Coordinates of C-alpha atoms in Angstrom, one line a residue:
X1 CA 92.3 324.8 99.9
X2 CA 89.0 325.3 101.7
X3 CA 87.6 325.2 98.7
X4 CA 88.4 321.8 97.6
X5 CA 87.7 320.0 100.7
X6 CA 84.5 321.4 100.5
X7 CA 83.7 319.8 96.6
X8 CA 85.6 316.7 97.8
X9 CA 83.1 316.0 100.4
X10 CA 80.3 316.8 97.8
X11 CA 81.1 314.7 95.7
X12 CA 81.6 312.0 98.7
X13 CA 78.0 312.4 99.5
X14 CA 76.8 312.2 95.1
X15 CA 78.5 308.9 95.2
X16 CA 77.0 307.9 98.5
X17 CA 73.5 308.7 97.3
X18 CA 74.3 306.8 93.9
X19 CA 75.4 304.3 95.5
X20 CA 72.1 304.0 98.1
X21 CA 69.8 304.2 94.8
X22 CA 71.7 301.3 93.3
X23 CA 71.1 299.4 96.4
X24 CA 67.4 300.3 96.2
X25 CA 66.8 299.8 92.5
X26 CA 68.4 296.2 93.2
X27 CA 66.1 295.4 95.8
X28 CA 63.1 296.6 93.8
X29 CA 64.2 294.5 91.0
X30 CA 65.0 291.4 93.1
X31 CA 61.1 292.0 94.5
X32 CA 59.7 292.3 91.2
X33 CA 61.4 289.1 89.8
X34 CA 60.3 287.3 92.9
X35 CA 56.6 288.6 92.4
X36 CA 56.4 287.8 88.0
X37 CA 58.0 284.4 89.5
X38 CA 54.7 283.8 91.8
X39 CA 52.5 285.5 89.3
X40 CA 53.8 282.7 86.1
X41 CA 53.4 280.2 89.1
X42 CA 49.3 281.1 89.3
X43 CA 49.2 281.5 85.8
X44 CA 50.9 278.1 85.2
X45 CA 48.6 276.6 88.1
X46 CA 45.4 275.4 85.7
X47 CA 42.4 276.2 87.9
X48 CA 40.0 273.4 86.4
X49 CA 42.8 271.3 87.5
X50 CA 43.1 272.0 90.9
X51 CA 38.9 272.0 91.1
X52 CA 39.4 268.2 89.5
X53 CA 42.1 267.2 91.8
X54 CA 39.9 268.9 94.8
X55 CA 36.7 267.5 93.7
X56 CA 38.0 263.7 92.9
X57 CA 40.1 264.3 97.0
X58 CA 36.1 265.2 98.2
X59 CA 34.3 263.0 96.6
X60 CA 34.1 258.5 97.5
X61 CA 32.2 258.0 94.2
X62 CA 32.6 255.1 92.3
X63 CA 33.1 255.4 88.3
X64 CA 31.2 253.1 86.2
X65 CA 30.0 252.0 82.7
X66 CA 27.3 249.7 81.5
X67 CA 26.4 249.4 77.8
X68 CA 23.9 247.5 75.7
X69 CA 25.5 245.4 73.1
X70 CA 23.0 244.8 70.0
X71 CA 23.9 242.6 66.8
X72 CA 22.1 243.0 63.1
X73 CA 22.9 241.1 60.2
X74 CA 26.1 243.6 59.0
X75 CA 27.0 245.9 62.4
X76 CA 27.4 245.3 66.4
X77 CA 26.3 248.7 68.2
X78 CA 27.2 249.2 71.9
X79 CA 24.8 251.4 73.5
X80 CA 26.2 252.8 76.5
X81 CA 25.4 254.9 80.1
X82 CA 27.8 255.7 82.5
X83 CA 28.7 258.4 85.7
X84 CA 31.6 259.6 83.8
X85 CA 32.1 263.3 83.5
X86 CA 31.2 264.6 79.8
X87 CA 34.1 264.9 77.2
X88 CA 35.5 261.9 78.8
X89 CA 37.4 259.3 76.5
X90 CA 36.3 255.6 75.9
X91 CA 37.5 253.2 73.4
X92 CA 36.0 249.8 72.6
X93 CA 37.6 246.6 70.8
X94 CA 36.9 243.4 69.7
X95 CA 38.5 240.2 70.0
X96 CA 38.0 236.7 68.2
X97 CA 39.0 233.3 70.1
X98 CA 38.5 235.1 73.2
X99 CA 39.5 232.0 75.7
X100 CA 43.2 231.8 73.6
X101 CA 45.2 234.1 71.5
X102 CA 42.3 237.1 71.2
X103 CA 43.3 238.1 68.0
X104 CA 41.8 241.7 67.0
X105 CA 38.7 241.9 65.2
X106 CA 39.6 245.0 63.4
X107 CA 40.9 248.2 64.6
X108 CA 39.7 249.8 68.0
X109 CA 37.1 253.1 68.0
X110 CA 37.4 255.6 70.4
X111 CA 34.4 258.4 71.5
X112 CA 33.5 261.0 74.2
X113 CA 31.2 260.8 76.8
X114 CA 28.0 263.6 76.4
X115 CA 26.8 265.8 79.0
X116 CA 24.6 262.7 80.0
X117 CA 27.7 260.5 80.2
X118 CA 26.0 258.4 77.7
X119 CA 28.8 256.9 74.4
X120 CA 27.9 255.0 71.2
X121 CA 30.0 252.3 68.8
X122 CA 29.7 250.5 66.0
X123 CA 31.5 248.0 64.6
X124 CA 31.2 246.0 61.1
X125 CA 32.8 243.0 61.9
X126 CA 33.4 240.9 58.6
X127 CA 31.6 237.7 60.5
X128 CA 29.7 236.9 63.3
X129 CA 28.6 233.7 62.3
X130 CA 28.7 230.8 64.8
X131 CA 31.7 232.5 66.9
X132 CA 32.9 233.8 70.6
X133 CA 34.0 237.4 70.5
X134 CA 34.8 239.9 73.3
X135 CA 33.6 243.1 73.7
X136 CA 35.6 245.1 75.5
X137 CA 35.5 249.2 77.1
X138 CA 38.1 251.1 78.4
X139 CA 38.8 254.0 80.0
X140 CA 42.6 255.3 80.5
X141 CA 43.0 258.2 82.4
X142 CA 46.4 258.5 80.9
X143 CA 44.6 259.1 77.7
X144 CA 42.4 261.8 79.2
X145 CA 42.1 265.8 78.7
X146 CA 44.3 267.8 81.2
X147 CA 41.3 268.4 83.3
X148 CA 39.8 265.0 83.4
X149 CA 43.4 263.7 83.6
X150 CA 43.3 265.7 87.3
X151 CA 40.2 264.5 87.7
X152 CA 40.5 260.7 87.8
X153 CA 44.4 261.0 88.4
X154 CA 47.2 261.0 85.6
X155 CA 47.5 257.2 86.6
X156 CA 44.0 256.3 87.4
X157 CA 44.9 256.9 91.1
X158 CA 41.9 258.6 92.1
X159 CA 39.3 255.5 90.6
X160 CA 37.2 253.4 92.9
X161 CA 35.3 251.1 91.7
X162 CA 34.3 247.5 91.1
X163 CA 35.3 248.0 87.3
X164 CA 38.6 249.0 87.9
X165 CA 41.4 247.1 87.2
X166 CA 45.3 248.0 87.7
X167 CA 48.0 248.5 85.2
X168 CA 51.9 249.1 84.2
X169 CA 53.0 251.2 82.3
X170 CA 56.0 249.7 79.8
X171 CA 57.8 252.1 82.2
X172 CA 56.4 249.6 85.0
X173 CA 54.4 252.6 86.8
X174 CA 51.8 251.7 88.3
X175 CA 48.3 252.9 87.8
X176 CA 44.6 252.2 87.6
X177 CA 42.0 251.8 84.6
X178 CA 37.9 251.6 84.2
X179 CA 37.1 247.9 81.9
X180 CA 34.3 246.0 81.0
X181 CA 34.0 243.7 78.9
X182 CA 31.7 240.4 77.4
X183 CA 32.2 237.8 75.3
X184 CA 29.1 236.9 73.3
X185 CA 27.9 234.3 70.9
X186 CA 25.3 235.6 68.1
X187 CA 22.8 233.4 67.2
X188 CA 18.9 233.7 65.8
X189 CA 17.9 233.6 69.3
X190 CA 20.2 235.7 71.1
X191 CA 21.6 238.9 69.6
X192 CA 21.7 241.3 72.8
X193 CA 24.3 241.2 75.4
X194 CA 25.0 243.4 78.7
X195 CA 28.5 244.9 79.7
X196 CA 28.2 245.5 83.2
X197 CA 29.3 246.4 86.8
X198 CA 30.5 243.0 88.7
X199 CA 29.8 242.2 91.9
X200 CA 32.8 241.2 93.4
X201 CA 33.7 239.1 96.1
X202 CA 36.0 240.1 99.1
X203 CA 40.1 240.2 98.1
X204 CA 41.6 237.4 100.3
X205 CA 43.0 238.4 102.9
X206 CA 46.6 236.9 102.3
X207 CA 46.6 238.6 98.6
X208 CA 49.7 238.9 97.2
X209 CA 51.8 236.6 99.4
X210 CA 53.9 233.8 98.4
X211 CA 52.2 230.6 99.8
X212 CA 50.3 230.4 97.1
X213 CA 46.5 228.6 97.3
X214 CA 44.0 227.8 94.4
X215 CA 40.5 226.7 94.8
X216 CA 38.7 225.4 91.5
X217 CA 35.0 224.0 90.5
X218 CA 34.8 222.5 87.1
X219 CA 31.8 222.0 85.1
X220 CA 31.3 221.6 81.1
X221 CA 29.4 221.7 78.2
X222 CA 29.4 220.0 74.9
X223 CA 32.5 222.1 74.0
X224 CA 34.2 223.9 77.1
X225 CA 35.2 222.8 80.8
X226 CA 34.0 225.9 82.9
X227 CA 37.1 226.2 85.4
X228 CA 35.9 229.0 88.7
X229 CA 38.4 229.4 90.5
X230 CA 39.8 231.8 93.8
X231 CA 43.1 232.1 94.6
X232 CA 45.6 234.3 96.3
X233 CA 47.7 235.3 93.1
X234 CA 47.9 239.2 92.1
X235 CA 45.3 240.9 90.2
X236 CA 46.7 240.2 86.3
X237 CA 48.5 237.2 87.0
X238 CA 48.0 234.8 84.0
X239 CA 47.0 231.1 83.8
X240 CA 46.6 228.7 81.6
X241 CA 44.7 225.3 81.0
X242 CA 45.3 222.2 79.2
X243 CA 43.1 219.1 78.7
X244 CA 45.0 215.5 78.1
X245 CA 43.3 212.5 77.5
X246 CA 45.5 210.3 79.9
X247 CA 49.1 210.6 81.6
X248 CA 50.5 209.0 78.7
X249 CA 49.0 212.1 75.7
X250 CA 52.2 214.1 75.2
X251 CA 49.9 216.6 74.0
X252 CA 46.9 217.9 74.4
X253 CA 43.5 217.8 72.9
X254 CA 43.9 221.8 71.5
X255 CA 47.2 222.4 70.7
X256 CA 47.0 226.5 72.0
X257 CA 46.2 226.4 75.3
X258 CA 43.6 228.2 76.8
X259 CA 44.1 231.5 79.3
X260 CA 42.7 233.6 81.7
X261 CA 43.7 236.0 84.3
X262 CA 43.4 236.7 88.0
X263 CA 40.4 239.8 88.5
X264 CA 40.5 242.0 91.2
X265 CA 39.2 240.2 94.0
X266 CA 40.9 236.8 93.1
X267 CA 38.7 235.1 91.0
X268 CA 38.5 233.8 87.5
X269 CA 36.8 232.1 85.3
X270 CA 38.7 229.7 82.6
X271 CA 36.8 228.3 79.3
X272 CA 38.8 225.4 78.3
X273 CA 37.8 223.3 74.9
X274 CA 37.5 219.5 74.2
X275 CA 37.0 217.4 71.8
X276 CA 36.4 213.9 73.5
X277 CA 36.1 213.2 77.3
X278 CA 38.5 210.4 78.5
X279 CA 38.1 208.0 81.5
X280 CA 41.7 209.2 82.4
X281 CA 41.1 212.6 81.6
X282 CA 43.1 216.0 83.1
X283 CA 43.2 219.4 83.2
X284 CA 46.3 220.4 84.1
X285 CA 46.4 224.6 85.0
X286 CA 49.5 226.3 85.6
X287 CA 51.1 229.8 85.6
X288 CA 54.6 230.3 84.8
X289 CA 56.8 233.6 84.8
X290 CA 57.0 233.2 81.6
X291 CA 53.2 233.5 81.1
X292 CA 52.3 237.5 80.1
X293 CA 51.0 238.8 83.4
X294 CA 49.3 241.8 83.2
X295 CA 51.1 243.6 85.9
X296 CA 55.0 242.3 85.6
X297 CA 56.7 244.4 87.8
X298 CA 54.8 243.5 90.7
X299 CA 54.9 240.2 89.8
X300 CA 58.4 239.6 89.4
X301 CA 58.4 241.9 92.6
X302 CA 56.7 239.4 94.8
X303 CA 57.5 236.3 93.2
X304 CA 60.8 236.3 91.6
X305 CA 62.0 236.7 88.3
X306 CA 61.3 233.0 87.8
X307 CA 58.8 232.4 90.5
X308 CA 61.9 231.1 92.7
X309 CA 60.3 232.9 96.0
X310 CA 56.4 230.7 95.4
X311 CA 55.8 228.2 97.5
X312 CA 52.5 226.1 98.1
X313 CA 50.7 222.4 97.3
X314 CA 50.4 223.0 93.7
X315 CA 54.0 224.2 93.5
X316 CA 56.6 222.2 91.2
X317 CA 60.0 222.9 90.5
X318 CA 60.2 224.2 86.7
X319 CA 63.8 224.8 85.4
X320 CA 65.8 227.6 87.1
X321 CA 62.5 228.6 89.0
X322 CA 59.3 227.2 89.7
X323 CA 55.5 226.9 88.4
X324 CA 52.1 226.8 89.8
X325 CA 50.8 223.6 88.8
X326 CA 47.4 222.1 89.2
X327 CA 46.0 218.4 87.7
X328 CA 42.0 218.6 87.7
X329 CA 40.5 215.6 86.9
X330 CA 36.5 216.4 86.1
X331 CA 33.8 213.7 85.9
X332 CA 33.0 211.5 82.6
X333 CA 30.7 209.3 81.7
X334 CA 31.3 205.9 82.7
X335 CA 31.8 204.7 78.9
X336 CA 34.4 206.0 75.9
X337 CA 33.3 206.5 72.3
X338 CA 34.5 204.3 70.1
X339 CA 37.3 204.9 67.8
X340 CA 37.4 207.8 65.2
X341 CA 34.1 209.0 66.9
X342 CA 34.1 211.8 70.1
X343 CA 32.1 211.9 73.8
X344 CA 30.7 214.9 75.3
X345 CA 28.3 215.7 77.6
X346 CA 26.6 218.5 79.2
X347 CA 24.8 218.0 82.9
X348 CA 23.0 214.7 82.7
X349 CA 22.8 214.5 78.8
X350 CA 25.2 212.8 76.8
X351 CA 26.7 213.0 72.9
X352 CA 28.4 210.3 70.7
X353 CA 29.5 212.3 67.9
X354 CA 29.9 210.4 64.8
X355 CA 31.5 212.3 61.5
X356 CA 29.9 211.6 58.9
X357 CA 32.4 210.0 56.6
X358 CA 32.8 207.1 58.6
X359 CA 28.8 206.3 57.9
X360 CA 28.3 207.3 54.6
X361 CA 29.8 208.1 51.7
X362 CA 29.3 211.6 50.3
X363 CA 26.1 212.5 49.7
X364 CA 24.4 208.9 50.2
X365 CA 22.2 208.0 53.2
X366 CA 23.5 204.1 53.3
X367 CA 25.3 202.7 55.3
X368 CA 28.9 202.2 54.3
X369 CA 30.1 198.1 55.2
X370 CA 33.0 199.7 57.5
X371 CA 29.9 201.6 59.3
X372 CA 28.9 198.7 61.0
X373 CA 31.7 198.3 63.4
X374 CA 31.5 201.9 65.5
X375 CA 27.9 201.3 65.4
X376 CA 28.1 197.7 66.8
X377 CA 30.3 199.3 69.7
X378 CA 27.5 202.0 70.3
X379 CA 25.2 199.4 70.2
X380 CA 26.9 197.7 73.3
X381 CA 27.4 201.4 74.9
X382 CA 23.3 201.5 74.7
X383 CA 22.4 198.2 76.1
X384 CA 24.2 198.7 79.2
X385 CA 21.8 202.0 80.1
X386 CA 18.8 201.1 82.4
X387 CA 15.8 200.8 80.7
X388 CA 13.6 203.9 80.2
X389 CA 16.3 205.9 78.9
X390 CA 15.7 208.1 76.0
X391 CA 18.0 207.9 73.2
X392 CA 17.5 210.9 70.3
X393 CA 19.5 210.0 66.8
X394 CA 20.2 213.3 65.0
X395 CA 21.5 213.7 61.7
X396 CA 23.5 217.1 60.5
X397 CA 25.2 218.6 57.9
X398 CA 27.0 221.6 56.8
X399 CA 25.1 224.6 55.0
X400 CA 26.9 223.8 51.7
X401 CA 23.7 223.4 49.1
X402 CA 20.3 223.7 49.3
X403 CA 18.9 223.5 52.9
X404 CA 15.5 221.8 52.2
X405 CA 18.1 219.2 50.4
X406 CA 20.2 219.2 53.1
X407 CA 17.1 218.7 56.0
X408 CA 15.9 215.7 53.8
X409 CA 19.8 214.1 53.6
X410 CA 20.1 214.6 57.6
X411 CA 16.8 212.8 57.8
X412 CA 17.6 209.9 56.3
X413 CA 20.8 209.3 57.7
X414 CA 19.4 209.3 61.1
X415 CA 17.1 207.0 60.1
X416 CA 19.8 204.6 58.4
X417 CA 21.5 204.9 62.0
X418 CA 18.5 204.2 63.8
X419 CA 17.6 201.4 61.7
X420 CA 20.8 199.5 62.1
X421 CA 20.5 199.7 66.0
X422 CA 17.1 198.1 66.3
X423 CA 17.8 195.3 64.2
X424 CA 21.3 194.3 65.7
X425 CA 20.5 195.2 69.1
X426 CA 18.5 194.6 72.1
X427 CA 17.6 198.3 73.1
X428 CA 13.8 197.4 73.5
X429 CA 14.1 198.4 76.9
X430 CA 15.0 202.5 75.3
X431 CA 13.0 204.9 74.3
X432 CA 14.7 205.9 71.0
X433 CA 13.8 208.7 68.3
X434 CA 15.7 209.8 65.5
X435 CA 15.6 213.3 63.2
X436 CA 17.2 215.3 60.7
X437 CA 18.4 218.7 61.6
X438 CA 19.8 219.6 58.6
X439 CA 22.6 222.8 58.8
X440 CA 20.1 224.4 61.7
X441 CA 22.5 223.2 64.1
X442 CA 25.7 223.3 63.7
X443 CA 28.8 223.3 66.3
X444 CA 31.3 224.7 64.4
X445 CA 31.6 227.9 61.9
X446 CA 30.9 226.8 58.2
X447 CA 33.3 229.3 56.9
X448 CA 36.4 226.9 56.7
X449 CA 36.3 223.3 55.5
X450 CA 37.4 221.9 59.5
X451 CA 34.4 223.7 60.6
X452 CA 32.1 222.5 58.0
X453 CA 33.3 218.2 58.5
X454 CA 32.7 219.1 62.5
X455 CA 29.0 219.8 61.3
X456 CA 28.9 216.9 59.0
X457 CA 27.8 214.8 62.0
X458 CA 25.0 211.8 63.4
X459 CA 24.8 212.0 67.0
X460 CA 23.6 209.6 69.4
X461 CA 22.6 212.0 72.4
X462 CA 21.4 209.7 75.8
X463 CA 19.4 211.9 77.9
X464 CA 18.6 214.4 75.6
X465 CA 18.1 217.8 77.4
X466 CA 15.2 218.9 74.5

């Protein structure tokens, strides 16, 4: 009996001590798990990454690009220098009818930057003759390595600069980008062009709220109304422009309106095409929430899904919301061109432009009979200018032929023109010269027939700049 209390209590305590090494194995396991859990956690933890993330917290400088843009006969190279950090990612595009629909001039490029942060493109673009293009550089942080994604921020959030610019995602998060861009015109004389930092103005100080302000300047050339403007409106927000010839034009002289958007700091510039300045005249410039703004969710955010919460002078009612609405009437000359010919003007010099078909008949230099009626009207437009003026007659064409051919036609024409005027008028009071210009001028691409009748041209320029 002795003896079995005695092995019962041994094998209490076997059990006991099984039982405590259980308990201690469990422990040690629990440890271990919770120590291969922190080790995968340092492992996981990138250390590039958190030097980026640590750097871009420490540092306050700003990111920036500039680039040399350079045009040959075939190929447009951008040349370009920046602060970026080497392996960074930059793509370039370019854009036809830059102040409308910006259609893509072939497909984007992409490069890295070098351990100089300097980047190289090349494009073959299949014209450049006698066109606007943009030229535009981006740089996505979104689109970034890991490291340089930690570096500027997976949404841009760490970039300062004056080059950047916000965006949305389609997800409508909200982030920051590095852009540049320039829209150039090639010709003989100019075929280099500069992408770089602007100098920005300061963002007004009620940016973003609902009484909505616009300030505008207008100015013009032969082709374009230059529209600077400032306003309150978000960075993105899109407008666009219109030109009517009076209140009663139920359209407009372009039928695609031209657009801009808002920059950073609430400014923008708006390049609006003509054809023929009217007395009665208007721009009218409006955004809409139906207009593409570049940053939708804040839009809609501050101003309603249809604008409903915008209030402010140039505010009009528009549907089931409301619009932004702005009637700019710009200077004109104090005369109209006469029927089936077009005005422009440019500073103090002034253009009658007269097609060609409603002189001559193809490839003559007489005067058609039905010519004698505009030119009787320009006649009258020229004896009311004070005497001393200049007045310079230039003939054009299109560069269909030979251009020594060509030069000789425009000649004559001009000198048909002028020849009329000073024996049916009284303009003895004008200084008046006429040439031939030939296809060395033209103001309108010769690759499509519209183009090449736009160049088909005599024009009767008062004050002529050169």
């Amino acid at each position: 009996m002795k003896r079995k209390m005695i092995l019962s209590i041994g094998f209490l305590f076997v059990l006991a001590a099984c039982s405590g090494e259980e308990s201690v194995n469990t422990d040690d396991t629990e440890n271990e798990a919770a120590m291969d859990e922190a080790t995968e956690e340092e492992e996981a933890e990138d250390p590039a990454e958190t030097d980026a993330s640590e750097e871009a917290a420490s540092t306050n400088e700003e990111f920036e690009f500039e680039a040399v843009i350079e045009a040959s006969d075939d190929a447009i190279t951008l040349t370009g220098t920046s602060n970026l950090h080497e392996g960074t990612v930059i793509s370039a595009r370019m854009f036809s009818d830059p102040f409308r629909i910006r259609p893509p001039i072939g497909t984007g490029q992409r490069t890295e930057v070098d351990e100089n942060g300097a980047f190289t493109f090349q494009f073959t673009p299949p014209s450049i003759e006698h066109r606007f293009m943009d030229v535009e550089l981006t740089m996505d942080p979104s689109h970034q390595p890991d490291d340089l994604s930690a570096l500027y921020g997976e949404l841009g959030e760490h970039l300062t600069g004056a080059q950047v610019y916000q965006t949305e995602t389609f997800q409508r998060e909200e982030g920051q980008k590095l852009y540049g861009n320039k829209t150039i015109f090639i010709t003989d004389d100019q075929k280099q062009f500069h992408i770089t930092p602007p100098d920005r103005e300061e963002r007004p100080s009620d940016y973003g709220e609902n009484e909505i302000w616009v300030e505008t300047t207008v100015t013009n050339d032969h082709q374009y109304f230059y529209i600077e403007g400032r306003t309150n409106l978000i960075e993105g927000t899109s407008l666009k422009g219109d030109y009517y010839s009076s209140d009663s034009a139920s359209i407009p002289q372009n039928w695609v309106s031209f657009k801009t958007t808002v920059e950073p700091d609430g400014t923008f510039l708006m390049r609006l095409g003509y054809s023929d300045l009217k007395a009665e005249g208007f721009i009218q410039l409006e955004s809409d929430a139906m207009n593409l703004n570049l940053l939708p969710g804040q839009a809609e955010e501050l101003y309603g899904e249809n604008y409903e919460n915008i209030s402010g002078e140039f505010v009009v009612e528009d549907g089931d919301g409301k619009k932004l609405q702005k009637i700019i009437y710009p200077e004109t000359p104090d005369f109209e061109a006469p029927e089936e010919s077009n005005l422009t003007s440019s500073g103090d010099e002034t253009k009658v432009h007269v097609p060609d078909d409603v002189l001559f008949d193809f490839d003559e230099s007489s005067l058609k009979a039905q010519a004698e009626d505009i030119l009787t009207e320009i006649i009258t437009i020229l004896e009311s200018l004070e005497d001393g003026t200049r007045v310079h007659i230039k003939g054009h064409t299109d560069n269909q032929g030979d251009a020594e051919y060509n030069l000789n036609l425009s000649e004559e024409r001009a000198e048909s023109v002028k020849t009329y005027l000073d024996e049916n008028g009284d303009l003895s009071g004008l200084e008046i010269e006429q040439s031939g210009l030939g296809e060395t001028d033209p103001i309108a691409s010769n690759e499509d027939a519209e183009g090449r009748k736009q160049n088909r041209r005599v024009e009767i320029v008062i004050n002529p700049e050169k």
